[in-house]
Short mmCIF file of C-alpha atoms and ligand atoms in Angstrom, two decimals:
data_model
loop_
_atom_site.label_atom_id
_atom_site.label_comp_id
_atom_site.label_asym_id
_atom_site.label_seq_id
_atom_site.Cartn_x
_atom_site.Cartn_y
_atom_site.Cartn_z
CA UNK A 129 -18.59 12.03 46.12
CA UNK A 130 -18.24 13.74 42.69
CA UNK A 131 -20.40 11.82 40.28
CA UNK A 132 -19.24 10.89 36.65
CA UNK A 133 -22.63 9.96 34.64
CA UNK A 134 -21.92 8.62 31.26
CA UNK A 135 -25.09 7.32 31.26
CA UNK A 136 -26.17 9.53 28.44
CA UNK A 137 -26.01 12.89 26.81
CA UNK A 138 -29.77 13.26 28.36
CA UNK A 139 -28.68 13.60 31.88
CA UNK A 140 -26.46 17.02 30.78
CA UNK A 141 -27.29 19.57 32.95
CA UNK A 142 -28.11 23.75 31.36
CA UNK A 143 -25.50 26.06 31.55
CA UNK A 144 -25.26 29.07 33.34
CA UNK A 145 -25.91 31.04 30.50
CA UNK A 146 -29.14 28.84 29.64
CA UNK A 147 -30.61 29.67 33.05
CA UNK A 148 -29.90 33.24 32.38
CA UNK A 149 -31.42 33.29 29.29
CA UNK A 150 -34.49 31.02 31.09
CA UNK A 151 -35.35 33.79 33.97
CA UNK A 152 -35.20 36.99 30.89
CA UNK A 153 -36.57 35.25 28.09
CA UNK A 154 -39.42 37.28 26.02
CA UNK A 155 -42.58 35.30 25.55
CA UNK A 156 -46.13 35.06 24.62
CA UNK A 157 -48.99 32.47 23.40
CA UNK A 158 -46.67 29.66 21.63
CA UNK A 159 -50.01 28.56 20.67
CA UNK A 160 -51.04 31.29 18.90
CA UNK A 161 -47.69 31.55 17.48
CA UNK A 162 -47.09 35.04 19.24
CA UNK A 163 -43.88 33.63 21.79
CA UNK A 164 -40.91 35.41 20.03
CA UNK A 165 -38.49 33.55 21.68
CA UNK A 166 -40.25 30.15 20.43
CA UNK A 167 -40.64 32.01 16.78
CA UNK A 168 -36.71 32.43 17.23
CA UNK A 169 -35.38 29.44 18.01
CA UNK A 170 -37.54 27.70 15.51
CA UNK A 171 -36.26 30.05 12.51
CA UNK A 172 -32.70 29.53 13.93
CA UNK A 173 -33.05 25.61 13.44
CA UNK A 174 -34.87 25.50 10.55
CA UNK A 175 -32.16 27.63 9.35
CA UNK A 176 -29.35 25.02 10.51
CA UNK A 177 -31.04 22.34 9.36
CA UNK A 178 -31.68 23.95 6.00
CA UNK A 179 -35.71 23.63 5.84
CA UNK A 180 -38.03 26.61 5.51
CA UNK A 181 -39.67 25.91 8.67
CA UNK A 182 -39.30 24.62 12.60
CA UNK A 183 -41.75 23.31 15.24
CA UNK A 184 -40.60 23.73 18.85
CA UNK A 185 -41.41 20.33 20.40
CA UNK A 186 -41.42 18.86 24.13
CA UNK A 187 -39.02 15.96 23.27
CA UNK A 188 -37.21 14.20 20.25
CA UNK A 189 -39.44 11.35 20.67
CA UNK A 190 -42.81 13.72 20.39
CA UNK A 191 -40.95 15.29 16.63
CA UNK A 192 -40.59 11.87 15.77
CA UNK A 193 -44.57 11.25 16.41
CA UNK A 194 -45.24 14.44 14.98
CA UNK A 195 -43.46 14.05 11.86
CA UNK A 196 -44.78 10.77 11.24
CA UNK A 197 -48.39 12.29 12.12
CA UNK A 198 -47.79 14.62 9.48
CA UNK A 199 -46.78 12.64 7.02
CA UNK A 200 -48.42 9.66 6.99
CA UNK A 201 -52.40 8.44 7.34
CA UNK A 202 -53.94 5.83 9.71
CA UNK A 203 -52.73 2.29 7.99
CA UNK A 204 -50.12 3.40 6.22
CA UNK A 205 -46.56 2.04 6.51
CA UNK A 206 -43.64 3.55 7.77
CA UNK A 207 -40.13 1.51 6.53
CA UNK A 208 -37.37 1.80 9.42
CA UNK A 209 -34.36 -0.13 10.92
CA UNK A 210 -34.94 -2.81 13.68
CA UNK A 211 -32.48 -0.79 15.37
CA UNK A 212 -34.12 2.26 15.11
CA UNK A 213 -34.81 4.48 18.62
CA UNK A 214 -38.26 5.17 17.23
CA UNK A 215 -39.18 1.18 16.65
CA UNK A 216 -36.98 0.29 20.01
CA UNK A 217 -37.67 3.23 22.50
CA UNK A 218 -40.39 5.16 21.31
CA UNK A 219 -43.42 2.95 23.21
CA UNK A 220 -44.67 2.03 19.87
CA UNK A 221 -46.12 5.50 19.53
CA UNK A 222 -46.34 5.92 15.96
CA UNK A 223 -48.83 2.49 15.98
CA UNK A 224 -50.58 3.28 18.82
CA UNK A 225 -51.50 6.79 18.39
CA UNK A 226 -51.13 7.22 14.37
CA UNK A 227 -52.33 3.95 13.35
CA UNK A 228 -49.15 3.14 11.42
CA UNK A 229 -47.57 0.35 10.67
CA UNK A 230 -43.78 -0.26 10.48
CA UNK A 231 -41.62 -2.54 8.24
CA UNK A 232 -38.11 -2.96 9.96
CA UNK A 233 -35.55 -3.63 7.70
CA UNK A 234 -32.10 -5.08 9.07
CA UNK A 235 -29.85 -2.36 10.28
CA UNK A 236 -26.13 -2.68 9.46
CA UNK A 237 -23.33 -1.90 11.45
CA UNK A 238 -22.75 1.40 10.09
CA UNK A 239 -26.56 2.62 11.00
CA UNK A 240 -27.52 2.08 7.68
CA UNK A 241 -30.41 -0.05 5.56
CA UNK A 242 -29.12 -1.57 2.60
CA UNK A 243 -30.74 -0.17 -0.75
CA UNK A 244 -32.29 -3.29 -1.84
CA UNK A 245 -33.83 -3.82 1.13
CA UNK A 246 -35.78 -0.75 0.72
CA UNK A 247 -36.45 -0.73 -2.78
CA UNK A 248 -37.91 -4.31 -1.95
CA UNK A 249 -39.76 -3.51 0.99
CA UNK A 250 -42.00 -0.40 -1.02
CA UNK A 251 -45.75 -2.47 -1.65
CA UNK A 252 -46.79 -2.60 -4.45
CA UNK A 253 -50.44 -0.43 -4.88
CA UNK A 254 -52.81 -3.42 -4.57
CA UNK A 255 -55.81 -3.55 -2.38
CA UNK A 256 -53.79 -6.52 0.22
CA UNK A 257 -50.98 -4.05 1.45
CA UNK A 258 -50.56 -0.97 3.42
CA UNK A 259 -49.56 1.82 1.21
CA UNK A 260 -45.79 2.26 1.86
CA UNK A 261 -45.46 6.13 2.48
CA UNK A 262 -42.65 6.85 4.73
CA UNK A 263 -39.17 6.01 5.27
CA UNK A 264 -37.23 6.96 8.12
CA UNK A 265 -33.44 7.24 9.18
CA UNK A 266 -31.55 7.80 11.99
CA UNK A 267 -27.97 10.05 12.18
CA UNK A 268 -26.15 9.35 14.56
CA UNK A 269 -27.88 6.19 15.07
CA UNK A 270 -27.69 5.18 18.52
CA UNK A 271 -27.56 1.55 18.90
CA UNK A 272 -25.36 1.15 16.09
CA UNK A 273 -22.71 2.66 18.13
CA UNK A 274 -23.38 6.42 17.97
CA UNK A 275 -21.96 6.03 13.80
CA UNK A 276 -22.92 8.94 11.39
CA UNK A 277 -24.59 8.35 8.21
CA UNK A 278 -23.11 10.23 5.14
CA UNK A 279 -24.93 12.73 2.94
CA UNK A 280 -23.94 10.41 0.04
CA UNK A 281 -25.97 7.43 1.77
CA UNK A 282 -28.78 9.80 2.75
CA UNK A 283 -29.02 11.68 -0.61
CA UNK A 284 -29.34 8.60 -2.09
CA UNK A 285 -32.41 7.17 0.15
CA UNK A 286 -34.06 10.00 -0.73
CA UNK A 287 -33.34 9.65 -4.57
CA UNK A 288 -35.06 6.33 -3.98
CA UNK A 289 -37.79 7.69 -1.59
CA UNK A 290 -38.74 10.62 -4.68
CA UNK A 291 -38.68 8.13 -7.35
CA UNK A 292 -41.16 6.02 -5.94
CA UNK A 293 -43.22 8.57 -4.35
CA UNK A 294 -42.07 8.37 -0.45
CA UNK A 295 -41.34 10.62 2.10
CA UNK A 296 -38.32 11.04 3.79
CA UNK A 297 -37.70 11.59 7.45
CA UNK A 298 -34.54 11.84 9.88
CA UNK A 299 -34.25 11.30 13.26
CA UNK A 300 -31.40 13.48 14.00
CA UNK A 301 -31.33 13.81 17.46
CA UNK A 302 -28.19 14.19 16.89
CA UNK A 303 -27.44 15.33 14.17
CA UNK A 304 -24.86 17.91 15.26
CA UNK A 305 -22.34 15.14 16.11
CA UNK A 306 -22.75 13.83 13.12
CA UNK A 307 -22.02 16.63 11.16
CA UNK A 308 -19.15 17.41 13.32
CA UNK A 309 -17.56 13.89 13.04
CA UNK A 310 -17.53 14.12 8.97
CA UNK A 311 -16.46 18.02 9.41
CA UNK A 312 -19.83 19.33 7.87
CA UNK A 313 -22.78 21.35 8.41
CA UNK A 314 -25.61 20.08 9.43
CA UNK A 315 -27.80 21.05 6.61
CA UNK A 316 -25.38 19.19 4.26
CA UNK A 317 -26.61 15.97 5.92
CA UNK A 318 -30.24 16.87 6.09
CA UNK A 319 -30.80 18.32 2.38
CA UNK A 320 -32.59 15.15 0.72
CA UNK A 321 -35.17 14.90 3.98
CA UNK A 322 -38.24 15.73 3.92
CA UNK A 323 -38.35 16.54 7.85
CA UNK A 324 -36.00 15.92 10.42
CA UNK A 325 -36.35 16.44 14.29
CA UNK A 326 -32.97 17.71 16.34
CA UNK A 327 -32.82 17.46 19.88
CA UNK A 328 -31.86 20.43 22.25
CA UNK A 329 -31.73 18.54 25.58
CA UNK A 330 -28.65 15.67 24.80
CA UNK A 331 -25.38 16.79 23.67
CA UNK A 332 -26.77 20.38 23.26
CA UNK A 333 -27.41 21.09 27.07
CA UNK A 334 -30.64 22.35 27.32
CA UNK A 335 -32.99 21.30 29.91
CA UNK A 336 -36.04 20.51 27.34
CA UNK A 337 -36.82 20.23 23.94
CA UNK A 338 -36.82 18.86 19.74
CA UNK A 339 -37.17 21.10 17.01
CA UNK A 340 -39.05 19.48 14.08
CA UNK A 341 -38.04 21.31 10.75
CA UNK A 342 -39.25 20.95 7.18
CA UNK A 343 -41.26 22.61 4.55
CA UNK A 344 -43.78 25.33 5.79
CA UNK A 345 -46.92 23.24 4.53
CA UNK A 346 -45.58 20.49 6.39
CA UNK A 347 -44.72 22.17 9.86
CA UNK A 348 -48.77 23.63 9.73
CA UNK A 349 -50.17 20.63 9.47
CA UNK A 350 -47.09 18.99 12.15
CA UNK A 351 -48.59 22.39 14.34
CA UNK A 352 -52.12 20.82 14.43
CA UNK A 353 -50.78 17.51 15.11
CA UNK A 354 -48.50 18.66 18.22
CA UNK A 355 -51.82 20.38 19.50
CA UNK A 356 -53.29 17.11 19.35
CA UNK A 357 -51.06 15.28 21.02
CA UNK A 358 -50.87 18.25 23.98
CA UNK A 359 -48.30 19.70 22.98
CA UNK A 360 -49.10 23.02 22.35
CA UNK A 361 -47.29 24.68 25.42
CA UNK A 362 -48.01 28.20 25.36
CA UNK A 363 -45.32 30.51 27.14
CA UNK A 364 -42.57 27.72 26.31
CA UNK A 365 -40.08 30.81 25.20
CA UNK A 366 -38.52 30.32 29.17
CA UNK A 367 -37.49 26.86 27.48
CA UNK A 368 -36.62 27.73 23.97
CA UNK A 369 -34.70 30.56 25.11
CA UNK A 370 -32.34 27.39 26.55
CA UNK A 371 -32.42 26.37 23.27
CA UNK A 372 -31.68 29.14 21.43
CA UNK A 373 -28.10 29.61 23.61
CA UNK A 374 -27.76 25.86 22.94
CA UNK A 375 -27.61 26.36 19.48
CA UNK A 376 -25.20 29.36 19.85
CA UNK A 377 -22.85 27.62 22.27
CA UNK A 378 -23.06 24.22 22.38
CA UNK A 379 -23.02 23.21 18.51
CA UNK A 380 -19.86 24.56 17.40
CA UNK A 381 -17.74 22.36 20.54
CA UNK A 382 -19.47 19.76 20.44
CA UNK A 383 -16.76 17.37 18.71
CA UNK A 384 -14.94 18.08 22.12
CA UNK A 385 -17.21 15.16 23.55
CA UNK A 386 -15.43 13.05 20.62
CA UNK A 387 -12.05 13.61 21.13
CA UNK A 388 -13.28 12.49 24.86
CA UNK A 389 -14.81 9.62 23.65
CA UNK A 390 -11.63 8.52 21.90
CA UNK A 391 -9.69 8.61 25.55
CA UNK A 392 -12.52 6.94 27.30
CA UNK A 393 -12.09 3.67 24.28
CA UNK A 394 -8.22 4.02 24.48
CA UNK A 395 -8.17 3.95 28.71
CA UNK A 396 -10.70 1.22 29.02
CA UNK A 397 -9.29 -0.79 25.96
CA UNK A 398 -6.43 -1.55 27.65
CA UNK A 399 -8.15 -3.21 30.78
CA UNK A 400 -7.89 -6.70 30.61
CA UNK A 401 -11.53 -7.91 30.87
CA UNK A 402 -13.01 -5.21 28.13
CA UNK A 403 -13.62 -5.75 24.87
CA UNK A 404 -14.26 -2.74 22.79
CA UNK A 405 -16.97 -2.72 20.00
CA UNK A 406 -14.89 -2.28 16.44
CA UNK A 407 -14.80 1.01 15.51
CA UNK A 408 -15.60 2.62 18.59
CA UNK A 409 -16.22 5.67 18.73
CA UNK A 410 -17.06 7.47 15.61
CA UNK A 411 -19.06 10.19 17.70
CA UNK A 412 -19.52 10.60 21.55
CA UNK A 413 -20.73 7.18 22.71
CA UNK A 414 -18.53 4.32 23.43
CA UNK A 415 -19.98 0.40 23.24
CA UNK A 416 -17.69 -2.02 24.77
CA UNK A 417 -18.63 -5.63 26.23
CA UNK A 418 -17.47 -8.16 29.20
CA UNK A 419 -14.78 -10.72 27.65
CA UNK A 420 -15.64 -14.37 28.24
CA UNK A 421 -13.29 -14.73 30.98
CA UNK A 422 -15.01 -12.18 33.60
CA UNK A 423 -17.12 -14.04 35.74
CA UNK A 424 -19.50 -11.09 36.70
CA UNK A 425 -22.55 -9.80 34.24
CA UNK A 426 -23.07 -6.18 33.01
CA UNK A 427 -25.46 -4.98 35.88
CA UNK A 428 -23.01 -6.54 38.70
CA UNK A 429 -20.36 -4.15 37.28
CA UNK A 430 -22.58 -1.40 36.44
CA UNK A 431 -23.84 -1.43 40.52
CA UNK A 432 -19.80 -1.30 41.37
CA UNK A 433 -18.89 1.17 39.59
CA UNK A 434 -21.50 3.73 40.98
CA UNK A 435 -19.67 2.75 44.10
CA UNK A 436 -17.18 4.70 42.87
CA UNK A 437 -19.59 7.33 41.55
CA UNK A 438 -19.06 6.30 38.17
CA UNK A 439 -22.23 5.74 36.32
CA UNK A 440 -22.68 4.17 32.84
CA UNK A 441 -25.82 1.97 31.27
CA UNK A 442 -25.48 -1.92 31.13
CA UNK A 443 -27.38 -2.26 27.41
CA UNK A 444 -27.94 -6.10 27.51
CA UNK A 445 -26.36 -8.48 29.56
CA UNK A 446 -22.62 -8.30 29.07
CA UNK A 447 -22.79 -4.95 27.34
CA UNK A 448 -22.42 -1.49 28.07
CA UNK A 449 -22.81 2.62 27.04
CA UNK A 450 -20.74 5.27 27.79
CA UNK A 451 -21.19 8.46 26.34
CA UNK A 452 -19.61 11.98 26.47
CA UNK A 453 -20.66 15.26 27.06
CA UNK A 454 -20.40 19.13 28.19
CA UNK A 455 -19.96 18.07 31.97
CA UNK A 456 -17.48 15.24 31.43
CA UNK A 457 -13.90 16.83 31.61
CA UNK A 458 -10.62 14.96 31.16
CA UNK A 459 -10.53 14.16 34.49
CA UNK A 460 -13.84 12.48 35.15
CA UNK A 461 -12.88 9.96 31.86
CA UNK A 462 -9.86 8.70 33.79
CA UNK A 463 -11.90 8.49 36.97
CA UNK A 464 -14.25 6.40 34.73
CA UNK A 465 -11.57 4.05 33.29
CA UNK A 466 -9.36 3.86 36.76
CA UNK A 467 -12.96 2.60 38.37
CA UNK A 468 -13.27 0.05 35.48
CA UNK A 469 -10.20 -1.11 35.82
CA UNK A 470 -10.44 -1.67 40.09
CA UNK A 471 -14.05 -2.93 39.50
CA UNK A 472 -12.46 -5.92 36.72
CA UNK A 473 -10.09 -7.01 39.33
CA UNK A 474 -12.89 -8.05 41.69
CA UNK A 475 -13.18 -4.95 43.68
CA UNK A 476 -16.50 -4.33 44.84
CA UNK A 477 -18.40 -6.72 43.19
CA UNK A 478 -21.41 -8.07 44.81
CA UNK A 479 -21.30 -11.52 44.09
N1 LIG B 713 -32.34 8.41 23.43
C1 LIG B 713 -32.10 8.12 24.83
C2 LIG B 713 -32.83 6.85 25.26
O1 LIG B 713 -34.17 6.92 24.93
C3 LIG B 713 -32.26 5.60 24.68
C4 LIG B 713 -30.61 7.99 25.06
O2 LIG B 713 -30.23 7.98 26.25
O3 LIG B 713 -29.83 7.91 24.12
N2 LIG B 713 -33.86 9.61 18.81
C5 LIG B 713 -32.68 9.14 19.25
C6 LIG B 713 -31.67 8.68 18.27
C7 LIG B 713 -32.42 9.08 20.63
O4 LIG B 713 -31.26 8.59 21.04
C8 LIG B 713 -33.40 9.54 21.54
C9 LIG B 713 -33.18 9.46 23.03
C10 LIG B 713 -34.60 10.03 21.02
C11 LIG B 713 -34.80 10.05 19.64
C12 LIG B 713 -35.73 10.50 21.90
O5 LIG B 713 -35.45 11.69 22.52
P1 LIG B 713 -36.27 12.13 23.83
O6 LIG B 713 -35.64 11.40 24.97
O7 LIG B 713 -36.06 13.61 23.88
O8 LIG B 713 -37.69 11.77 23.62
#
């Protein structure tokens, strides 16, 4: 049975061209700094990104670590949304291997924090608090529906973050859709950061891999940190060289997984039974929730539909994810919604 996994940008497959790339890549002693095909992709990033330097890392959750590593000393606090993927999904990482300590602020529904929230969350310097040092953002933010910040909201974080003395970081996994959904570059949302971390292995395609970009001070000392944490990974050019056709292929179509997005809401808005998250979608994932009436929960439905070979992610109990990406054509959307649609009328449920 053909299988339609909406699951997540994660489960993408590389291309041909990646694996190509893979088997010929160029490489040497990452370690050492000597694998060019490493050097390259992390001066192609930084370049995108617009930051004088990039660290090739294992996984967006390890740039995150990194970055925070970096930045920050044992104690010190971290300011974040409660929604954030590094305070959600990150197994508390940045506290149990950096010693830090986070202060979630509320996230809205558009993925951001509001202002005063931050201003009033920064301690003041007095021997009873943590010393605030960090905050950290997230674009597109995932559990608040896949929504882009804009560089207007982000510039002006990190006008607050300077004039108190913080640092600024982004999570921008995916930061290409973001850019792409607002019709910009990506370094016009990342300019006020002081690091962000990209991911190469979610909408991008490529079988492995973050790159963690910022100023060249800060990506030497991020290098030490990555080797402490076992990441240093030696000949890793077979996986950047994934990641440098990523970049040259994948960025530049990625809105494509939008537009698909958009059909997926439309098709499975008109089921009766669904109940689609406002605003969906602003980027490639789709939210969308059981109505009252339908007398089966999220994992019920999600187990159905894989009957059909449809697979999507129940994200609480009446709520699901669906997101799009390189392998999901046309025709695999309306696969997704027709299942939907049999699977509301009572078809292969297992009560
Ligand atoms: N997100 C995954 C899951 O962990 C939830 C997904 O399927 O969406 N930042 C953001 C915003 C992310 O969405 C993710 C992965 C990461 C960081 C971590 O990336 P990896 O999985 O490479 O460690």
């Amino acid at each position: 049975m053909h299988s339609v996994d909406l699951r997540s940008d994660t489960v993408t497959w590389p291309t041909e061209a990646m694996r190509q790339a893979m088997a010929e890549a160029p490489v040497g002693d990452d370690v050492y700094g000597e694998d060019p095909t490493v050097n390259r992709l992390q001066e192609m990033g930084a370049a995108l990104v617009g930051k004088e330097a990039g660290l090739f890392v294992a996984s967006g959750t390890m740039g995150n670590l990194v970055a925070m590593l970096a930045h920050c000393g044992r104690g010190d606090e971290v300011i974040l949304g409660n929604k954030a993927h590094t305070f959600l999904y990150e197994a508390g990482g940045i506290s149990a291997l950096g010693g830090l300590h986070s202060c979630q602020l509320p996230n809205l529904p558009d993925g951001t924090m509001l202002l005063e929230d931050v201003q009033a969350a920064i301690r003041p310097d007095e021997a009873h608090h943590p010393v605030t040092r960090l905050v950290s953002l997230e674009n597109t933010h995932n559990r608040c529906g896949g929504v882009s910040l804009t560089s207007e909201y982000t510039r002006t974080v990190g006008e607050l973050a300077k004039a108190r003395s913080l640092l600024l970081h982004l999570d921008g996994a995916r930061i290409f859709n973001a850019a792409a959904a607002q019709g910009l570059l990506a370094k016009e949302l990342t300019g006020p950061v002081d690091s962000v971390t990209f991911c190469l292995s979610k909408g991008l395609c490529a079988p492995v891999g973050s790159v963690l970009c910022g100023t060249k001070d800060f990506i030497f000392r991020a290098h030490r940190i990555r080797k402490q944490l076992g990441g240093g990974m030696r000949q890793a050019g077979v996986l950047a060289a994934a990641g440098i056709v990523a970049l040259d292929t994948m960025v530049a179509r990625i809105g494509d997984d939008h537009v698909r997005a958009q059909r997926l809401a439309e098709g499975l808005s008109a089921i009766p039974g669904i109940v689609m998250d406002v605003g969906m979608p602003q980027t490639n994932m789709v939210f969308c929730g059981l109505g009252d009436e339908v007398p089966w929960d999220a994992s019920q439905v999600v187990s159905a539909l894989a009957g059909y070979g449809v697979h999507v992610g129940a994200v609480s109990e009446r709520r699901f994810r669906l997101v799009a990406h390189y392998w999901i054509q046309d025709a695999d959307v309306d696969s997704a919604i027709q299942a939907f649609a049999s699977v509301l009328k009572g078809e292969a449920i297992a009560s």
